CSV table of C-alpha atoms in Angstrom, one decimal:
chain,number,residue,atom,x,y,z
A,14,VAL,CA,-10.9,60.5,-94.9
A,15,GLN,CA,-9.0,59.2,-91.9
A,16,LEU,CA,-10.4,58.7,-88.4
A,17,VAL,CA,-8.2,57.5,-85.6
A,18,GLU,CA,-9.8,56.5,-82.3
A,19,SER,CA,-7.9,56.2,-79.0
A,20,GLY,CA,-8.5,56.2,-75.3
A,21,GLY,CA,-10.1,52.8,-74.7
A,22,GLY,CA,-9.0,50.3,-72.1
A,23,LEU,CA,-10.1,48.1,-69.2
A,24,VAL,CA,-12.0,49.8,-66.5
A,25,GLN,CA,-14.0,48.7,-63.5
A,26,PRO,CA,-17.8,49.2,-63.3
A,27,GLY,CA,-18.5,52.8,-62.3
A,28,GLY,CA,-15.2,54.0,-63.8
A,29,SER,CA,-14.6,56.5,-66.5
A,30,LEU,CA,-12.8,56.8,-69.8
A,31,ARG,CA,-12.4,59.5,-72.4
A,32,LEU,CA,-12.2,58.5,-76.0
A,33,SER,CA,-10.7,60.7,-78.7
A,34,CYS,CA,-11.1,60.6,-82.5
A,35,ALA,CA,-8.5,62.5,-84.6
A,36,ALA,CA,-10.0,63.4,-88.0
A,37,SER,CA,-8.2,64.3,-91.2
A,38,GLY,CA,-8.7,64.3,-95.0
A,39,PHE,CA,-11.9,66.3,-94.9
A,40,THR,CA,-13.3,69.6,-93.5
A,41,PHE,CA,-14.1,68.3,-90.0
A,42,SER,CA,-16.0,71.4,-89.0
A,43,ASP,CA,-18.5,70.9,-91.8
A,44,TYR,CA,-19.9,67.6,-90.6
A,45,ALA,CA,-22.0,66.2,-87.8
A,46,MET,CA,-20.1,63.4,-86.1
A,47,THR,CA,-21.1,60.4,-84.2
A,48,TRP,CA,-19.8,57.6,-82.0
A,49,VAL,CA,-20.8,54.0,-82.9
A,50,ARG,CA,-20.2,50.9,-80.8
A,51,GLN,CA,-20.2,47.2,-81.6
A,52,ALA,CA,-20.3,44.5,-79.0
A,53,PRO,CA,-19.2,41.0,-79.8
A,54,GLY,CA,-21.8,39.1,-81.7
A,55,LYS,CA,-24.0,42.2,-82.1
A,56,GLY,CA,-24.7,44.7,-84.8
A,57,PRO,CA,-23.5,48.3,-84.6
A,58,GLU,CA,-25.3,50.6,-82.3
A,59,TRP,CA,-25.4,54.4,-82.5
A,60,VAL,CA,-24.3,56.0,-79.2
A,61,SER,CA,-24.2,59.7,-79.6
A,62,VAL,CA,-24.1,62.5,-82.3
A,63,ILE,CA,-23.0,66.1,-82.3
A,64,ASN,CA,-23.8,68.7,-84.9
A,65,SER,CA,-21.0,70.4,-86.9
A,66,GLY,CA,-20.8,73.4,-84.6
A,67,GLY,CA,-21.0,71.4,-81.4
A,68,GLY,CA,-24.1,73.1,-80.1
A,69,ASN,CA,-26.5,70.2,-80.4
A,70,THR,CA,-26.0,66.7,-79.0
A,71,TYR,CA,-28.1,63.6,-78.9
A,72,TYR,CA,-27.7,60.3,-77.0
A,73,GLU,CA,-29.0,56.8,-77.2
A,74,ASP,CA,-31.2,56.2,-74.2
A,75,SER,CA,-28.9,53.7,-72.4
A,76,VAL,CA,-26.0,56.2,-72.2
A,77,LYS,CA,-28.0,59.4,-71.4
A,78,GLY,CA,-26.7,61.1,-68.3
A,79,ARG,CA,-23.5,59.1,-68.4
A,80,PHE,CA,-21.8,59.9,-71.7
A,81,THR,CA,-20.9,63.3,-73.0
A,82,ILE,CA,-19.9,64.0,-76.6
A,83,SER,CA,-17.9,67.0,-77.6
A,84,ARG,CA,-15.7,68.3,-80.4
A,85,ASP,CA,-12.8,70.7,-80.9
A,86,ASN,CA,-13.0,71.9,-84.5
A,87,ALA,CA,-9.7,73.8,-84.2
A,88,ARG,CA,-8.0,70.5,-83.4
A,89,ASN,CA,-10.2,68.3,-85.7
A,90,THR,CA,-10.9,66.1,-82.8
A,91,LEU,CA,-14.1,64.4,-81.5
A,92,TYR,CA,-14.4,63.2,-77.9
A,93,LEU,CA,-16.6,60.9,-75.8
A,94,GLN,CA,-16.4,61.2,-72.1
A,95,MET,CA,-17.8,58.1,-70.5
A,96,ASP,CA,-18.7,58.0,-66.8
A,97,SER,CA,-20.5,55.5,-64.6
A,98,LEU,CA,-19.5,52.7,-67.0
A,99,LYS,CA,-21.4,49.5,-66.9
A,100,PRO,CA,-20.4,46.0,-68.2
A,101,GLU,CA,-22.9,46.4,-71.0
A,102,ASP,CA,-20.9,49.3,-72.4
A,103,THR,CA,-18.2,46.8,-73.3
A,104,ALA,CA,-17.7,47.1,-77.1
A,105,VAL,CA,-15.4,48.5,-79.8
A,106,TYR,CA,-16.1,52.2,-80.2
A,107,TYR,CA,-15.8,53.9,-83.5
A,108,CYS,CA,-16.2,57.4,-84.7
A,109,ALA,CA,-17.8,58.3,-88.0
A,110,LYS,CA,-19.5,61.1,-90.0
A,111,TRP,CA,-23.1,61.0,-89.0
A,112,GLU,CA,-24.2,60.8,-92.6
A,113,ASN,CA,-22.8,57.4,-93.1
A,114,TRP,CA,-22.6,55.9,-89.6
A,115,ARG,CA,-24.2,52.6,-90.8
A,116,ASP,CA,-21.3,52.0,-93.2
A,117,PRO,CA,-18.4,50.2,-91.5
A,118,SER,CA,-16.0,51.1,-94.3
A,119,SER,CA,-16.4,54.7,-93.1
A,120,TRP,CA,-15.3,54.1,-89.5
A,121,GLY,CA,-11.9,54.4,-88.0
A,122,GLN,CA,-10.0,51.3,-86.7
A,123,GLY,CA,-11.9,51.5,-83.3
A,124,THR,CA,-10.8,51.5,-79.7
A,125,GLN,CA,-11.7,48.6,-77.3
A,126,VAL,CA,-13.6,49.5,-74.1
A,127,THR,CA,-13.9,46.7,-71.6
A,128,VAL,CA,-15.9,47.2,-68.4
A,129,SER,CA,-15.2,44.4,-65.9
A,130,SER,CA,-14.3,43.8,-62.3
């Protein structure tokens, strides 16, 4: 299993970023996928999950209405569109299979998102 996140960066409050996660080594379309984030000094936090077909999505309360998860099973890629970013969204963002999101060894290398003026 290989997961490679990209798309992070430095953005001002209110700005937007789109994260991508390229998956390989497993049948991507068979699995629900999730985005997890970890801020400095804090534990991992589940952000959003999407089912295998992409028709059902769920969000942690603090990102509802601002973040949108999606997937392209033909391209084996997971996305996270992040709008109206806030400083408290600053974290390293990881993608993972939903079934083992609590296991850091199953995450990709992560992509840093920093929201600051």
